[in-house]
Short mmCIF file of C-alpha atoms in Angstrom, two decimals:
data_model
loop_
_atom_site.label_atom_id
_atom_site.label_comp_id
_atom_site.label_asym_id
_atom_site.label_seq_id
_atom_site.Cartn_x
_atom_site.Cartn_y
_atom_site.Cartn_z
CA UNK A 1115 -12.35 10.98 -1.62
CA UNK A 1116 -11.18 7.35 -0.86
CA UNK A 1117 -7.95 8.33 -3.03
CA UNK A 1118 -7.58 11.69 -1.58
CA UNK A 1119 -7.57 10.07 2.36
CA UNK A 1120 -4.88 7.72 0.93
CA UNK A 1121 -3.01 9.72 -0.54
CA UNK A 1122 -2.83 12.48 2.70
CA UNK A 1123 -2.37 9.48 5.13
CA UNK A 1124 0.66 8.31 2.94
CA UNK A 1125 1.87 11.77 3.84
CA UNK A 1126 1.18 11.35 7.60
CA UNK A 1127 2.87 8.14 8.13
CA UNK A 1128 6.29 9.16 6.59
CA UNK A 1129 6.33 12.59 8.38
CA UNK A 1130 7.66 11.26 11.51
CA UNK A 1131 10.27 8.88 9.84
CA UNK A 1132 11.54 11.61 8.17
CA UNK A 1133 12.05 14.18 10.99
CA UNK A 1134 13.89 11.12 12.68
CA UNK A 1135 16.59 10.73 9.69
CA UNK A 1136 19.07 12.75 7.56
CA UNK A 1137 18.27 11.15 3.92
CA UNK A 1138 19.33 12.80 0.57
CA UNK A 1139 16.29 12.47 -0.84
CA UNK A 1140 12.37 13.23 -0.03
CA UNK A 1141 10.66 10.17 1.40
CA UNK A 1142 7.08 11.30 0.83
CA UNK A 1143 7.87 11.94 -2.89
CA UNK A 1144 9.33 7.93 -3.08
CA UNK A 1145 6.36 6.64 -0.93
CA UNK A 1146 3.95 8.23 -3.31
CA UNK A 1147 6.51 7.08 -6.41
CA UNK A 1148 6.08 3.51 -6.02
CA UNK A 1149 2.88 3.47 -3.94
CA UNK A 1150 0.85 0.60 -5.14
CA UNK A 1151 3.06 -0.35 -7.79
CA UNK A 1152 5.96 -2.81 -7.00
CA UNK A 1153 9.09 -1.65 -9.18
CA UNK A 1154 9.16 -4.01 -11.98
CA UNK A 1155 11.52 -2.72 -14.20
CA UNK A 1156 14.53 -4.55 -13.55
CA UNK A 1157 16.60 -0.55 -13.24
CA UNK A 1158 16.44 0.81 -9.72
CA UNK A 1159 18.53 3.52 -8.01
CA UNK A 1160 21.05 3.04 -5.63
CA UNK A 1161 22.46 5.17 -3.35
CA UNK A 1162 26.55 4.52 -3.85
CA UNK A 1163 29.33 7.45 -3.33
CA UNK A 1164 26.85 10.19 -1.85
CA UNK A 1165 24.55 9.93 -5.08
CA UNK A 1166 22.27 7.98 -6.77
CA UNK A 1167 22.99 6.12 -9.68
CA UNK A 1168 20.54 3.78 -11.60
CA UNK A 1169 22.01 -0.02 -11.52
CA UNK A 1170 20.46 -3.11 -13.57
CA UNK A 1171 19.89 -5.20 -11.12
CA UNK A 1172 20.15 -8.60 -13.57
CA UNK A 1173 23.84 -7.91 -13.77
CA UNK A 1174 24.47 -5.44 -11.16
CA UNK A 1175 26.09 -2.84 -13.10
CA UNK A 1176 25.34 0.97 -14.12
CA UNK A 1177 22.75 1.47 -16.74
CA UNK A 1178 24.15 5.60 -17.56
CA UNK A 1179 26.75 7.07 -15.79
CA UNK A 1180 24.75 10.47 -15.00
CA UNK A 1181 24.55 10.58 -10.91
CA UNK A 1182 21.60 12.77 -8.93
CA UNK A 1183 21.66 14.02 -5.43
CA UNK A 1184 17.68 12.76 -5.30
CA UNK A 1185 15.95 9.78 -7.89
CA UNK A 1186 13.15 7.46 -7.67
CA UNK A 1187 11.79 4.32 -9.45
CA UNK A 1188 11.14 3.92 -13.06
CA UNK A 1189 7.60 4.44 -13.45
CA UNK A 1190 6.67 3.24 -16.95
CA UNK A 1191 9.29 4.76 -19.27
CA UNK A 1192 10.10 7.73 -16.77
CA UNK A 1193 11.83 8.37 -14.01
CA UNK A 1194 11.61 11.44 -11.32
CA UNK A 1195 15.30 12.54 -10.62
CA UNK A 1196 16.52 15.85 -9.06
CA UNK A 1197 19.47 17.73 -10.72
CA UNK A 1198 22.17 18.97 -8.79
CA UNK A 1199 23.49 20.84 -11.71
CA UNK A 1200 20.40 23.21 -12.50
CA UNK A 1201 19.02 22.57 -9.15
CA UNK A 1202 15.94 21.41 -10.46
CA UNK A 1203 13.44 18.50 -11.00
CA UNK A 1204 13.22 16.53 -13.99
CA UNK A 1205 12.28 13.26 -15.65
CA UNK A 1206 14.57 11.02 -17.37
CA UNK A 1207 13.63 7.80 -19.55
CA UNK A 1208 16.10 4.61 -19.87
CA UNK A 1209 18.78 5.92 -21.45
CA UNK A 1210 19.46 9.05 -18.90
CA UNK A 1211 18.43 11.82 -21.28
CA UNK A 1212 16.48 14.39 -19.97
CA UNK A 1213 12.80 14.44 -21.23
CA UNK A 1214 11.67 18.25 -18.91
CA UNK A 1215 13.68 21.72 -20.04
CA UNK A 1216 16.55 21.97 -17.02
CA UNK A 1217 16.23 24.44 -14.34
CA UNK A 1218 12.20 24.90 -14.19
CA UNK A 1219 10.92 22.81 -12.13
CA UNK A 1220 12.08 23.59 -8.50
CA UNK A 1221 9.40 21.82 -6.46
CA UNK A 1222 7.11 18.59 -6.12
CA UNK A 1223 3.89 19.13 -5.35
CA UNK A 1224 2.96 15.43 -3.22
CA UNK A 1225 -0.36 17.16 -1.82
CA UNK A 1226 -1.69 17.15 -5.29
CA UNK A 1227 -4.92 15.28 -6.17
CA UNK A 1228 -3.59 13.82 -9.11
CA UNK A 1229 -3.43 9.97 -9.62
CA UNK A 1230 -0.09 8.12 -9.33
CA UNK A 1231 0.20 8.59 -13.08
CA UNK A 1232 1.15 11.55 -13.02
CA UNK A 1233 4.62 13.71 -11.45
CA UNK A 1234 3.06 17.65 -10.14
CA UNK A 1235 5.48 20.27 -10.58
CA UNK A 1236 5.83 23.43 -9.23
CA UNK A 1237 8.50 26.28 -10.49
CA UNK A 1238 8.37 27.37 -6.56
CA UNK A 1239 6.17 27.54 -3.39
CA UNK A 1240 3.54 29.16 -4.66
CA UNK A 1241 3.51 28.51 -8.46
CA UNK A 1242 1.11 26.58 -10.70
CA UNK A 1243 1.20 23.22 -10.55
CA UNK A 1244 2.08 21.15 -13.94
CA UNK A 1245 1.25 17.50 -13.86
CA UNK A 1246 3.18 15.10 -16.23
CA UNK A 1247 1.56 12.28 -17.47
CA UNK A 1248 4.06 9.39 -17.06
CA UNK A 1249 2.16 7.46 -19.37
CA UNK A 1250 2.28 9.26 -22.33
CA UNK A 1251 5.31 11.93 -21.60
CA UNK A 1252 3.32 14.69 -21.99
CA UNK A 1253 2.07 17.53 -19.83
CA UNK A 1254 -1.67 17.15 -19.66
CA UNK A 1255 -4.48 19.06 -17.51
CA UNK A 1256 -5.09 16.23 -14.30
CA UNK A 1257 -9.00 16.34 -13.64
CA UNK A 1258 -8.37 15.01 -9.71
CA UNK A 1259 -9.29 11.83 -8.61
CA UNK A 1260 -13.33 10.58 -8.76
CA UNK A 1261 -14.66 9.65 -5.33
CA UNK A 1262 -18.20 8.93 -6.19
CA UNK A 1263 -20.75 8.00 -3.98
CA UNK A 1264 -20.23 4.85 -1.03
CA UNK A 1265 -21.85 2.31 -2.04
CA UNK A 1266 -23.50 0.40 1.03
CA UNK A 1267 -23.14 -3.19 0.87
CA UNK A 1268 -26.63 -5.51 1.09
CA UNK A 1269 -27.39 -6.56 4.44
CA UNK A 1270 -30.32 -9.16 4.45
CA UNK A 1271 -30.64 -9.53 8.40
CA UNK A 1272 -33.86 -8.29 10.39
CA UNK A 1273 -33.02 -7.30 14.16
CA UNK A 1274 -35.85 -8.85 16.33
CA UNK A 1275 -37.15 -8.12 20.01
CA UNK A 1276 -34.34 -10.12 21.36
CA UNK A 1277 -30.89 -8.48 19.96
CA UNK A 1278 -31.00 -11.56 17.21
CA UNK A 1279 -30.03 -11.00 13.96
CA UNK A 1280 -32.61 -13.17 11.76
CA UNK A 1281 -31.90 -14.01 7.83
CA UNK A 1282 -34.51 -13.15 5.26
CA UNK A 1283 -33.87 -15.76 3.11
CA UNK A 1284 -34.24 -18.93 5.58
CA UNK A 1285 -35.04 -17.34 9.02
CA UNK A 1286 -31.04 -18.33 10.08
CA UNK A 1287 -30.41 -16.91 13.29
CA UNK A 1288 -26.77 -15.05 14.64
CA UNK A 1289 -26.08 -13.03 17.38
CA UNK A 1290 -24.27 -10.99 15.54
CA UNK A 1291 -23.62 -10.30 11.56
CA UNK A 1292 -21.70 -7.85 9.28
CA UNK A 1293 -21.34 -8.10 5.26
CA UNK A 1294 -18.06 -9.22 4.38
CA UNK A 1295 -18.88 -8.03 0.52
CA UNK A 1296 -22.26 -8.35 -0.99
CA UNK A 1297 -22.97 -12.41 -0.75
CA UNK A 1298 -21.25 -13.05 2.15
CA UNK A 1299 -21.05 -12.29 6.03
CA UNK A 1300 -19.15 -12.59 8.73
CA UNK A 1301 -21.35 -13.67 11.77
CA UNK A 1302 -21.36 -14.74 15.52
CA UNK A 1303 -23.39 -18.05 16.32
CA UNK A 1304 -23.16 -18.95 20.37
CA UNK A 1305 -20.50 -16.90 21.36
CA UNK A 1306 -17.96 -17.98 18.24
CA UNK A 1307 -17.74 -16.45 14.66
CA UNK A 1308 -17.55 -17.95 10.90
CA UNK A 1309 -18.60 -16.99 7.24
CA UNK A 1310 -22.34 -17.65 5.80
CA UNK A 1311 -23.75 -16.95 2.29
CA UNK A 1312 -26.86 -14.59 1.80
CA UNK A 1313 -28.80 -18.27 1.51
CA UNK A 1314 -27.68 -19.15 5.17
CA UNK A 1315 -24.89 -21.67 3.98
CA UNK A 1316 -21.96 -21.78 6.76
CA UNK A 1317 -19.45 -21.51 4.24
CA UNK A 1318 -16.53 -20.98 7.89
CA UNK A 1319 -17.49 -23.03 10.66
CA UNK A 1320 -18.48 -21.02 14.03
CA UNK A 1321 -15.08 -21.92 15.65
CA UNK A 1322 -13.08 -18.42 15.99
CA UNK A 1323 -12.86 -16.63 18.89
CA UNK A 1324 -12.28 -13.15 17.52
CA UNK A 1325 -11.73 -10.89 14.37
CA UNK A 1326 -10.16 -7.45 14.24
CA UNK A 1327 -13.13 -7.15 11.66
CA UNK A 1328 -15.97 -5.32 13.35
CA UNK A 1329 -19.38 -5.84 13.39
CA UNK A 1330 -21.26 -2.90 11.63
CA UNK A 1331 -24.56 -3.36 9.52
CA UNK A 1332 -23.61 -0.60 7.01
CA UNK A 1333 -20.37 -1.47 5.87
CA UNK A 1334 -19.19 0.54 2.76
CA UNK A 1335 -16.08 -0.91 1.51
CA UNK A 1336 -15.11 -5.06 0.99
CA UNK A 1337 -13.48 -6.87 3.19
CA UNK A 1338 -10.91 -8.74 0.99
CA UNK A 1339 -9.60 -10.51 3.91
CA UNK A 1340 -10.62 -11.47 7.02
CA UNK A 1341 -8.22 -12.73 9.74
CA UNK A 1342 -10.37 -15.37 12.46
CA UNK A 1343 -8.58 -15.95 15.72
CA UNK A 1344 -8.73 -19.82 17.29
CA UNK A 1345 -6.42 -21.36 20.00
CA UNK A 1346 -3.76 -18.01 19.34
CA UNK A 1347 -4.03 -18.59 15.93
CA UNK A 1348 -4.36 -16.46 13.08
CA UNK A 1349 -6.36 -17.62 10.41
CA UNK A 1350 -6.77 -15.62 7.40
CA UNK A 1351 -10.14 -15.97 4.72
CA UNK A 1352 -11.21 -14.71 1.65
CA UNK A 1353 -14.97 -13.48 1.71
CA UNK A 1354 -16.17 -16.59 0.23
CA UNK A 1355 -14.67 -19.05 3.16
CA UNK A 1356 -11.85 -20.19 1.09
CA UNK A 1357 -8.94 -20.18 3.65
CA UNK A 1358 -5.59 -18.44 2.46
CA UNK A 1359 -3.28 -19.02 5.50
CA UNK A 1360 -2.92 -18.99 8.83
CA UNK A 1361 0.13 -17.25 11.06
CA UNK A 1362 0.86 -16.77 15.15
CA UNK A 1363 1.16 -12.98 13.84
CA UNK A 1364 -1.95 -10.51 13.35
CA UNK A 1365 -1.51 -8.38 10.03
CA UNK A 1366 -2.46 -4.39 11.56
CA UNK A 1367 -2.23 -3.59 7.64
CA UNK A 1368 -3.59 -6.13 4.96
CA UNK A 1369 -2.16 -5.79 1.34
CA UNK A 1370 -3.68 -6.76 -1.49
CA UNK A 1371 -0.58 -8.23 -3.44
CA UNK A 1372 -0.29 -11.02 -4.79
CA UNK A 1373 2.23 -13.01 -2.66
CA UNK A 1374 2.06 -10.23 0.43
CA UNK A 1375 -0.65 -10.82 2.92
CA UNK A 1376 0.18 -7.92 5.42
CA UNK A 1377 2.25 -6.40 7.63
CA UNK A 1378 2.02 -6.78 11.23
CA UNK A 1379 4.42 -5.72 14.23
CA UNK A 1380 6.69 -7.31 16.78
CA UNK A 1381 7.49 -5.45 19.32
CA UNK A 1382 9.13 -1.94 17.72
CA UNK A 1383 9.58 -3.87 14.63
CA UNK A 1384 7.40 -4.54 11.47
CA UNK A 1385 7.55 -7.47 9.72
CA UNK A 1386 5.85 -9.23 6.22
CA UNK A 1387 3.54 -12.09 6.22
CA UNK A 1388 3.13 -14.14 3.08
CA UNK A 1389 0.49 -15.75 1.25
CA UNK A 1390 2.06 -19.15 1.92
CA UNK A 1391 2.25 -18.14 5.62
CA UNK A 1392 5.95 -17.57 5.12
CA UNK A 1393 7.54 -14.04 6.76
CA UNK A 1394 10.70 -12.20 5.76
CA UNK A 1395 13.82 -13.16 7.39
CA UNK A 1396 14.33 -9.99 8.77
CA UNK A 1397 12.22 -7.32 10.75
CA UNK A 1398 12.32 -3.45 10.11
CA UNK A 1399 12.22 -0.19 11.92
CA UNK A 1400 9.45 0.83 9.57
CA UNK A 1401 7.39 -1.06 6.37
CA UNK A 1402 5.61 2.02 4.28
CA UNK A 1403 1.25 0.84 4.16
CA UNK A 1404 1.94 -0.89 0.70
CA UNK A 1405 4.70 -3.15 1.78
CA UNK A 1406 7.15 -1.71 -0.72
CA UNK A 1407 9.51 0.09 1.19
CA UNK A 1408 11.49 -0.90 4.80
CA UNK A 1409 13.78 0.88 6.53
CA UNK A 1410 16.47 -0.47 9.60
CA UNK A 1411 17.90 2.93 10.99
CA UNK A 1412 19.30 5.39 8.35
CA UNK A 1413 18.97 2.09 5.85
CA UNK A 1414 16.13 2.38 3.18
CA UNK A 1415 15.47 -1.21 0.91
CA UNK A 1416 12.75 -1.74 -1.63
CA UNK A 1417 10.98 -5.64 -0.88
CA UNK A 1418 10.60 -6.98 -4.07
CA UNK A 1419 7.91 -9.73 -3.53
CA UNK A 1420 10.38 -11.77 -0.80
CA UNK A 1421 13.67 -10.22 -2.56
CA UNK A 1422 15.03 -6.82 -0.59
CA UNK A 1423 17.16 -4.69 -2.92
CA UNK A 1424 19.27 -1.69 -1.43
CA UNK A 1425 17.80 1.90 -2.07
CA UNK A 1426 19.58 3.95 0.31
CA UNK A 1427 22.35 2.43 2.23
CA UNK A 1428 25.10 4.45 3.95
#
């Protein structure tokens, strides 16, 4: 289920940007292309001449010289491309050879239940769909994703006749507590907030003022980072107290990367905070919930860790 909600609110947040811009290719289809995966292949498309061509972006120059009116990242050994020729979908590997039989494949399906590895066609609107397996180049039955059950995390606070949250372990006593993960919590001591262990050991001293983070005894899913607010300051923890940075700005959306922190917004703009509490030069009209793609007007870049590389620029 957790998958499934990602996946659909993927589609939600690029539905507006789209109906605001005339783009040559389908933004939902290169959200959900590169969502969660940072190109690393060092071939990209660019958008040069009113059509895409795949550049190597070590020296700049075209890798094939077959053009397409829509084409996405390099996902493995595959790419997604649309043919204007047969006016059809199709995957090509690194040389630019067509891997699919031409003219089939009309449609995308990017409600599909699949997992990013695979690409679901459709031969029209109301066809079967045919998943690809961009691992292994084959077409292959996709089983959906797994939800599973929620797992709630351990809460080891008792609630006594006062409102006071009281520890099992050593009788520690909060106002307030919520588990950050399993072993740790994120509690309010005296009106301010910090980070204990399960044992009662203040791991974050109760200094913060706020936390976007609220306070909930049941809490299903980790929180991998927690931003604390002191004197208009943003500072930003791991679960176990260990302090990874601190910014003026407040991250809305918290990535999991390894050098990206979040994204947070100034104004009508969205910028990138860092790790190192470093943010990207520039500001954008729109940063997609992984922190892969930006866009300033008509302009579409992918952010390669702090490196922005052209996709679609008139």
């Amino acid at each position: 289920m957790k998958k499934g909600l990602y996946c659909f609110c993927i589609f939600l947040s690029v539905i507006s940007v789209k109906a605001q811009i005339d783009i040559p290719f389908n933004l939902v289809t290169l959200v959900k292309n590169t969502s969660s995966q940072t190109p690393k292949d060092s071939i990209l498309p660019t958008y040069q001449n009113g059509a895409f061509m795949y550049i190597n972006l070590k020296d700049g120059q075209p890798v094939f010289n077959k053009k397409f009116r829509e084409a996405y990242p390099f996902y493995g050994k595959y790419a997604l491309v649309f043919d204007s020729e047969t006016k059809s979908y199709n995957v090509i590997d690194h040389t630019g050879s067509f891997i699919l039989d031409k003219g089939v494949y009309t449609r995308i399906n990017n409600r599909t239940t699949c997992s990013t590895n695979f690409i679901s066609f459709l031969m029209n609107e109301n066809s079967t769909e045919y998943t690809f397996n961009r691992h292994n180049g084959e077409f292959e039955r996709c089983l959906g994703t797994s939800c599973g059950y929620p797992v709630l995390l351990r809460f080891p606070f008792i609630k006594n006749e006062t409102g006071q949250y009281i520890l099992y372990t050593n009788k520690f006593e909060v106002e307030n507590a919520t588990p950050l993960d399993g072993n740790y919590f994120m509690v309010r001591k005296d009106g301010k907030i910090g980070i204990i262990d399960r044992t009662g050991k203040i791991l974050v001293p109760f200094e913060y003022e706020e936390s976007p983070v609220n306070f909930i005894p049941n809490r299903v899913n980790v929180v991998n980072i927690l931003p604390l607010k002191k004197d208009n300051v943003w500072y930003y923890y791991n679960p176990e107290g260990k302090l990874i940075t601190q910014s003026l700005w407040l991250c809305q959306t918290l990535l999991y990367a390894q050098t990206k922190l979040g994204i947070y917004q100034n104004g009508q703009k969205y910028g990138l905070l860092y790790t190192d509490g470093t943010t990207l030069e520039k500001e954008y009209d729109w940063i997609s919930e992984d922190g892969i793609l930006a866009r300033t007007g008509n302009d579409f870049y992918f952010i390669l860790d702090k490196r922005i590389v052209p996709y679609y620029v008139k």
